[in-house]
Short mmCIF file of C-alpha atoms and ligand atoms in Angstrom, two decimals:
data_model
loop_
_atom_site.label_atom_id
_atom_site.label_comp_id
_atom_site.label_asym_id
_atom_site.label_seq_id
_atom_site.Cartn_x
_atom_site.Cartn_y
_atom_site.Cartn_z
CA MET A 1 -15.32 -40.74 -48.84
CA LYS A 2 -16.68 -42.73 -51.74
CA ARG A 3 -20.05 -41.76 -52.85
CA LEU A 4 -22.51 -44.53 -53.32
CA ARG A 5 -23.78 -44.37 -57.06
CA ILE A 6 -27.37 -45.02 -57.44
CA GLY A 7 -29.12 -46.18 -60.51
CA LEU A 8 -32.79 -45.37 -60.46
CA ALA A 9 -35.23 -47.49 -62.53
CA GLY A 10 -38.67 -46.12 -62.47
CA LEU A 11 -39.71 -42.52 -62.05
CA GLY A 12 -43.20 -42.54 -61.05
CA VAL A 13 -44.56 -41.10 -57.87
CA VAL A 14 -42.07 -42.84 -55.55
CA GLY A 15 -39.06 -42.49 -58.00
CA GLY A 16 -39.83 -38.68 -58.16
CA GLY A 17 -39.98 -38.55 -54.48
CA LEU A 18 -36.49 -40.30 -54.29
CA VAL A 19 -34.88 -37.80 -56.65
CA LYS A 20 -36.38 -35.16 -54.44
CA LEU A 21 -35.17 -36.67 -51.28
CA LEU A 22 -31.74 -37.34 -52.66
CA GLU A 23 -31.32 -33.69 -53.84
CA GLY A 24 -32.72 -32.32 -50.67
CA PRO A 25 -31.12 -31.53 -47.31
CA ALA A 26 -28.73 -34.28 -46.33
CA PRO A 27 -30.23 -36.72 -43.90
CA LYS A 28 -28.44 -37.00 -40.50
CA VAL A 29 -26.70 -40.19 -41.51
CA GLY A 30 -24.99 -40.79 -44.80
CA GLY A 31 -25.49 -37.04 -45.95
CA GLY A 32 -23.77 -36.42 -49.11
CA ALA A 33 -22.80 -40.07 -49.52
CA PHE A 34 -25.13 -40.67 -52.47
CA GLU A 35 -25.38 -39.61 -56.02
CA ILE A 36 -27.81 -40.46 -58.95
CA ALA A 37 -25.65 -41.87 -61.59
CA GLY A 38 -28.35 -42.92 -64.03
CA VAL A 39 -32.17 -42.97 -64.41
CA SER A 40 -34.39 -45.09 -66.45
CA ALA A 41 -38.25 -45.04 -67.05
CA ARG A 42 -40.83 -45.89 -69.68
CA ASN A 43 -41.40 -42.31 -70.68
CA ARG A 44 -38.51 -39.71 -70.71
CA THR A 45 -40.51 -36.64 -71.50
CA ARG A 46 -43.51 -37.13 -69.16
CA LYS A 47 -44.28 -34.13 -66.97
CA ARG A 48 -42.69 -34.76 -63.59
CA ASP A 49 -42.49 -32.72 -60.33
CA VAL A 50 -38.62 -33.13 -60.49
CA SER A 51 -36.25 -32.36 -63.40
CA ILE A 52 -34.35 -35.62 -64.71
CA GLU A 53 -32.15 -33.45 -66.95
CA PRO A 54 -29.10 -33.47 -64.91
CA TYR A 55 -28.85 -37.34 -64.83
CA ALA A 56 -27.64 -39.93 -67.45
CA TRP A 57 -30.70 -41.51 -69.28
CA TYR A 58 -31.10 -45.13 -70.01
CA ASP A 59 -34.11 -46.33 -72.26
CA ASP A 60 -33.57 -49.81 -70.86
CA PRO A 61 -33.43 -50.41 -67.13
CA VAL A 62 -31.45 -53.62 -67.78
CA GLU A 63 -28.73 -51.50 -69.41
CA LEU A 64 -28.65 -49.30 -66.32
CA ALA A 65 -28.49 -52.39 -64.07
CA GLU A 66 -25.49 -53.78 -66.02
CA ASN A 67 -23.45 -50.63 -65.74
CA PRO A 68 -20.48 -51.33 -63.45
CA GLU A 69 -20.40 -47.74 -62.39
CA ILE A 70 -23.66 -48.25 -60.53
CA ASP A 71 -23.21 -49.36 -56.96
CA VAL A 72 -27.04 -49.65 -56.02
CA LEU A 73 -29.84 -50.36 -58.41
CA VAL A 74 -33.08 -48.85 -56.90
CA GLU A 75 -35.96 -50.55 -58.63
CA LEU A 76 -39.26 -48.72 -58.68
CA ILE A 77 -40.68 -50.06 -61.86
CA GLY A 78 -43.18 -52.52 -60.30
CA GLY A 79 -44.75 -55.70 -61.44
CA SER A 80 -43.63 -59.24 -60.62
CA ASP A 81 -41.85 -60.01 -63.80
CA GLY A 82 -40.73 -58.32 -66.98
CA PRO A 83 -38.18 -55.41 -66.83
CA ALA A 84 -38.24 -55.10 -63.01
CA LYS A 85 -37.17 -58.60 -62.47
CA LYS A 86 -34.63 -58.70 -65.22
CA ALA A 87 -33.13 -55.34 -64.09
CA VAL A 88 -32.93 -56.74 -60.37
CA GLU A 89 -31.30 -60.00 -61.47
CA THR A 90 -28.91 -58.32 -63.66
CA ALA A 91 -27.73 -56.12 -60.80
CA LEU A 92 -27.46 -58.99 -58.40
CA LYS A 93 -25.73 -61.25 -60.70
CA ARG A 94 -22.73 -58.69 -60.92
CA GLY A 95 -22.83 -58.25 -57.07
CA ALA A 96 -24.44 -54.81 -57.07
CA HIS A 97 -26.86 -53.90 -54.22
CA VAL A 98 -30.49 -53.69 -54.89
CA VAL A 99 -33.24 -51.69 -53.19
CA THR A 100 -36.79 -52.28 -54.42
CA ALA A 101 -40.34 -51.15 -53.25
CA ASN A 102 -41.69 -53.76 -55.48
CA LYS A 103 -43.93 -56.05 -53.37
CA ALA A 104 -45.17 -58.25 -56.14
CA LEU A 105 -41.46 -59.06 -57.22
CA ILE A 106 -40.54 -59.97 -53.70
CA ALA A 107 -43.55 -61.95 -52.99
CA MET A 108 -43.32 -64.06 -56.16
CA HIS A 109 -39.63 -64.36 -56.61
CA GLY A 110 -38.11 -63.28 -53.21
CA ALA A 111 -36.44 -66.62 -52.57
CA GLU A 112 -34.61 -66.77 -55.80
CA LEU A 113 -33.54 -63.15 -55.68
CA ALA A 114 -32.37 -63.74 -52.02
CA ALA A 115 -30.30 -66.69 -53.36
CA LEU A 116 -28.72 -64.48 -56.03
CA SER A 117 -27.89 -61.72 -53.39
CA GLU A 118 -26.24 -64.44 -51.30
CA THR A 119 -24.24 -66.06 -54.08
CA HIS A 120 -22.82 -62.75 -55.51
CA GLY A 121 -22.62 -60.70 -52.27
CA GLY A 122 -24.92 -57.62 -53.29
CA ALA A 123 -27.63 -56.66 -50.71
CA LEU A 124 -31.29 -57.14 -51.48
CA LYS A 125 -33.28 -54.51 -49.45
CA PHE A 126 -37.24 -54.13 -49.62
CA GLU A 127 -38.23 -52.01 -46.65
CA ALA A 128 -40.55 -49.76 -48.74
CA ALA A 129 -42.20 -52.86 -50.33
CA VAL A 130 -44.38 -53.29 -47.25
CA GLY A 131 -45.91 -50.39 -45.18
CA GLY A 132 -44.04 -47.57 -47.26
CA GLY A 133 -42.41 -45.56 -44.49
CA VAL A 134 -43.18 -48.00 -41.84
CA PRO A 135 -39.95 -49.71 -40.80
CA ILE A 136 -41.50 -53.07 -40.20
CA VAL A 137 -39.33 -55.15 -42.39
CA LYS A 138 -36.25 -54.26 -40.51
CA ALA A 139 -37.87 -54.70 -37.33
CA LEU A 140 -38.90 -58.30 -37.99
CA ARG A 141 -35.71 -59.18 -39.76
CA GLU A 142 -33.44 -57.63 -37.14
CA SER A 143 -35.01 -56.24 -34.01
CA LEU A 144 -37.24 -59.35 -33.41
CA THR A 145 -34.46 -62.08 -34.30
CA GLY A 146 -34.54 -63.01 -30.80
CA SER A 147 -38.35 -63.34 -30.50
CA ARG A 148 -40.66 -66.02 -31.70
CA VAL A 149 -43.49 -64.37 -33.79
CA ASN A 150 -46.84 -66.21 -33.42
CA ALA A 151 -49.08 -63.77 -35.70
CA ILE A 152 -48.99 -60.65 -37.64
CA SER A 153 -52.33 -58.86 -38.49
CA GLY A 154 -52.11 -55.77 -40.61
CA ILE A 155 -53.96 -53.08 -42.50
CA LEU A 156 -51.42 -53.15 -45.42
CA ASN A 157 -53.50 -51.30 -48.12
CA GLY A 158 -54.05 -47.88 -47.84
CA THR A 159 -56.54 -47.64 -50.59
CA CYS A 160 -58.97 -50.17 -49.09
CA ASN A 161 -58.61 -48.55 -45.63
CA PHE A 162 -59.36 -45.11 -47.13
CA LEU A 163 -62.47 -46.65 -48.76
CA LEU A 164 -63.88 -48.35 -45.71
CA THR A 165 -63.17 -45.28 -43.68
CA GLU A 166 -64.91 -42.96 -46.11
CA MET A 167 -67.82 -45.32 -46.44
CA GLU A 168 -68.28 -45.00 -42.63
CA ALA A 169 -67.72 -41.31 -42.36
CA SER A 170 -69.69 -40.16 -45.54
CA GLY A 171 -72.58 -43.01 -45.51
CA HIS A 172 -71.99 -43.22 -49.28
CA PRO A 173 -71.86 -46.76 -50.85
CA TYR A 174 -68.67 -48.44 -52.10
CA ALA A 175 -68.91 -47.55 -55.79
CA GLU A 176 -69.49 -43.83 -55.02
CA VAL A 177 -66.59 -43.58 -52.68
CA LEU A 178 -64.33 -45.61 -55.01
CA ALA A 179 -65.11 -43.19 -57.94
CA GLU A 180 -64.50 -40.11 -55.73
CA ALA A 181 -61.07 -41.64 -54.56
CA GLN A 182 -60.19 -42.24 -58.21
CA ARG A 183 -61.06 -38.74 -59.21
CA MET A 184 -58.74 -37.49 -56.31
CA GLY A 185 -55.96 -39.70 -57.46
CA TYR A 186 -56.04 -41.88 -54.21
CA ALA A 187 -57.20 -44.95 -55.99
CA GLU A 188 -55.76 -46.25 -59.30
CA ALA A 189 -57.74 -46.13 -62.50
CA ASP A 190 -57.61 -49.97 -62.46
CA PRO A 191 -58.05 -50.61 -58.56
CA THR A 192 -58.07 -54.38 -58.79
CA MET A 193 -54.81 -55.03 -57.23
CA ASP A 194 -55.79 -52.82 -54.29
CA VAL A 195 -59.48 -53.44 -53.70
CA GLY A 196 -59.16 -57.17 -54.62
CA GLY A 197 -56.71 -57.64 -51.71
CA PHE A 198 -53.80 -58.78 -53.94
CA ASP A 199 -51.59 -55.90 -52.89
CA ALA A 200 -52.13 -56.67 -49.17
CA ALA A 201 -51.63 -60.37 -50.09
CA HIS A 202 -48.17 -59.67 -51.40
CA LYS A 203 -47.28 -57.60 -48.37
CA ILE A 204 -48.31 -60.17 -45.85
CA THR A 205 -46.59 -62.85 -47.76
CA ILE A 206 -43.33 -60.94 -47.38
CA LEU A 207 -43.79 -60.21 -43.77
CA ALA A 208 -44.54 -63.92 -43.09
CA ALA A 209 -41.41 -65.07 -44.95
CA ILE A 210 -39.35 -62.90 -42.80
CA ALA A 211 -41.21 -63.48 -39.37
CA PHE A 212 -41.46 -67.28 -39.84
CA GLY A 213 -38.24 -67.94 -41.55
CA ALA A 214 -40.14 -69.50 -44.49
CA GLN A 215 -40.13 -69.15 -48.26
CA PRO A 216 -42.48 -66.57 -49.57
CA ASP A 217 -45.68 -68.42 -50.36
CA TYR A 218 -48.06 -66.18 -52.24
CA GLU A 219 -49.86 -69.01 -53.90
CA HIS A 220 -51.26 -70.32 -50.66
CA CYS A 221 -52.60 -66.96 -49.44
CA ARG A 222 -56.48 -66.87 -49.24
CA ILE A 223 -57.50 -63.60 -50.65
CA GLU A 224 -60.91 -61.64 -50.59
CA GLY A 225 -61.13 -58.01 -51.18
CA VAL A 226 -63.35 -55.03 -50.04
CA ASP A 227 -65.39 -54.77 -53.19
CA ASP A 228 -68.43 -56.77 -51.68
CA VAL A 229 -68.46 -54.77 -48.27
CA SER A 230 -71.68 -52.82 -48.02
CA LEU A 231 -72.77 -49.80 -46.08
CA THR A 232 -75.17 -52.05 -44.35
CA ASP A 233 -72.35 -54.30 -43.21
CA ILE A 234 -70.37 -51.33 -41.90
CA ARG A 235 -73.41 -49.87 -39.93
CA LEU A 236 -74.41 -53.36 -38.49
CA ALA A 237 -70.90 -54.10 -37.48
CA PHE A 238 -70.53 -50.67 -35.78
CA LYS A 239 -73.81 -51.23 -33.73
CA LEU A 240 -72.28 -54.56 -32.43
CA GLY A 241 -69.04 -52.81 -31.53
CA TYR A 242 -66.76 -53.63 -34.53
CA ARG A 243 -65.31 -51.84 -37.61
CA ILE A 244 -64.72 -53.71 -40.74
CA LYS A 245 -61.04 -53.39 -41.93
CA LEU A 246 -59.31 -55.42 -44.72
CA ILE A 247 -57.07 -57.37 -42.38
CA ALA A 248 -54.00 -59.28 -43.69
CA LYS A 249 -52.98 -62.09 -41.39
CA ALA A 250 -50.17 -64.60 -41.02
CA GLU A 251 -50.49 -66.95 -38.24
CA ARG A 252 -48.31 -69.77 -37.00
CA ILE A 253 -50.57 -72.80 -37.07
CA GLY A 254 -48.79 -76.20 -35.82
CA ALA A 255 -45.77 -76.66 -38.04
CA GLY A 256 -47.19 -74.28 -40.74
CA VAL A 257 -48.19 -70.72 -41.47
CA ALA A 258 -51.77 -69.46 -42.57
CA LEU A 259 -51.87 -66.61 -44.77
CA ASN A 260 -55.14 -64.64 -45.59
CA VAL A 261 -56.48 -61.28 -46.60
CA ARG A 262 -60.24 -60.49 -46.02
CA PRO A 263 -62.52 -58.07 -44.64
CA ALA A 264 -62.74 -58.69 -40.92
CA LEU A 265 -64.70 -57.56 -37.81
CA VAL A 266 -62.31 -55.73 -35.77
CA ALA A 267 -63.42 -54.91 -32.06
CA LEU A 268 -63.44 -51.20 -31.60
CA ASP A 269 -60.92 -51.28 -28.72
CA HIS A 270 -58.36 -53.28 -30.76
CA PRO A 271 -55.49 -51.07 -31.94
CA LEU A 272 -56.30 -51.76 -35.84
CA ALA A 273 -59.84 -50.35 -35.32
CA ALA A 274 -58.40 -46.80 -34.82
CA ILE A 275 -56.50 -46.77 -38.02
CA GLY A 276 -58.25 -44.57 -40.39
CA GLY A 277 -57.92 -43.27 -43.87
CA ALA A 278 -54.82 -44.26 -46.00
CA LEU A 279 -52.67 -45.22 -43.02
CA ASN A 280 -51.11 -48.56 -42.64
CA ALA A 281 -50.58 -50.71 -39.42
CA ALA A 282 -49.42 -54.00 -38.18
CA VAL A 283 -49.72 -55.72 -34.88
CA VAL A 284 -47.18 -58.23 -34.36
CA ASP A 285 -47.73 -60.90 -31.41
CA ALA A 286 -44.38 -62.54 -30.34
CA ASP A 287 -42.73 -64.12 -27.30
CA PRO A 288 -41.26 -62.79 -25.19
CA VAL A 289 -41.82 -59.20 -26.41
CA GLY A 290 -45.68 -59.48 -26.43
CA ARG A 291 -47.75 -57.37 -28.72
CA LEU A 292 -46.10 -54.57 -30.84
CA THR A 293 -47.98 -52.11 -33.00
CA PHE A 294 -46.49 -50.35 -36.10
CA VAL A 295 -48.42 -47.51 -37.62
CA GLY A 296 -47.59 -44.95 -40.33
CA ALA A 297 -47.95 -43.88 -43.96
CA GLY A 298 -47.89 -46.94 -46.02
CA ALA A 299 -47.67 -45.15 -49.42
CA GLY A 300 -46.90 -41.75 -51.02
CA ALA A 301 -43.83 -40.26 -52.56
CA GLY A 302 -41.98 -38.97 -49.38
CA PRO A 303 -42.59 -41.81 -47.00
CA THR A 304 -41.93 -44.48 -49.68
CA ALA A 305 -38.67 -42.82 -50.88
N1 HSE B 1 -51.61 -49.11 -53.66
C1 HSE B 1 -50.93 -49.26 -52.34
C2 HSE B 1 -51.87 -48.97 -51.33
C3 HSE B 1 -49.67 -48.42 -52.41
O1 HSE B 1 -53.03 -48.51 -51.45
O2 HSE B 1 -51.61 -49.20 -50.14
C4 HSE B 1 -48.65 -48.81 -51.50
O3 HSE B 1 -48.15 -50.06 -51.60
#
């Protein structure tokens, strides 16, 4: 059997997790079918959980993407433009397959990358870009092809959900909980993308494009983050029978689709109210299947790998 040769661009938390996964016990399907044929990252010598010594090193991810020996480029660099986009375009233009967890890239340039994939024949897959280990992209793309999706509501940012959960549980204000989350490595040193709602907006943009058969339209997503949510808001909401969650929503309205991300009151008996900590979840309302709820780890080395 021909082994599929993977070029891995980006060796952060998820990239390291992928090396570990591919080196570990063979999965049930496709066991032994993959090999890492080259790796690339910003810093070769950075301390990592996994050794990259056995693998061919590339300073430039575009050079890795150009290599005809690579069957699949796995892009885990991040960012909507720059080296991530260049490497993905390069691989797709020569008909190689691309797997990416880069939500910003797909939300901003998904349509043009999909066109490259269709023109040149390489697949473009991005399951891990939304909801980490939760297989919602494939469910919307394939399993629900015969259904008409009316709305998707999701908790798509683990950092925000963790902060809101901790504020309620500890009674500590936003700034204190964020500082603690940063100390523990849950939140980024610069948390803007997460707490500002932008990361969730990238993700709901992607889900909406698939669910409604539309072009990704990030620019028209209305975005509000969690940075203004106070303890008083959380306590009052709870007294009235609600939890405050950062909800990313895509909804069919007439012939169009409305996209928004904002802190919302979620009734305590709604499935999203029970999603605590860094978990992700999405509720899909569709005809004729009705309501479906997807829940799981939305981030982290193992699940995203
Ligand atoms: N920063 C993201 C989150 C990681 O907190 O959910 C996964 O996209």
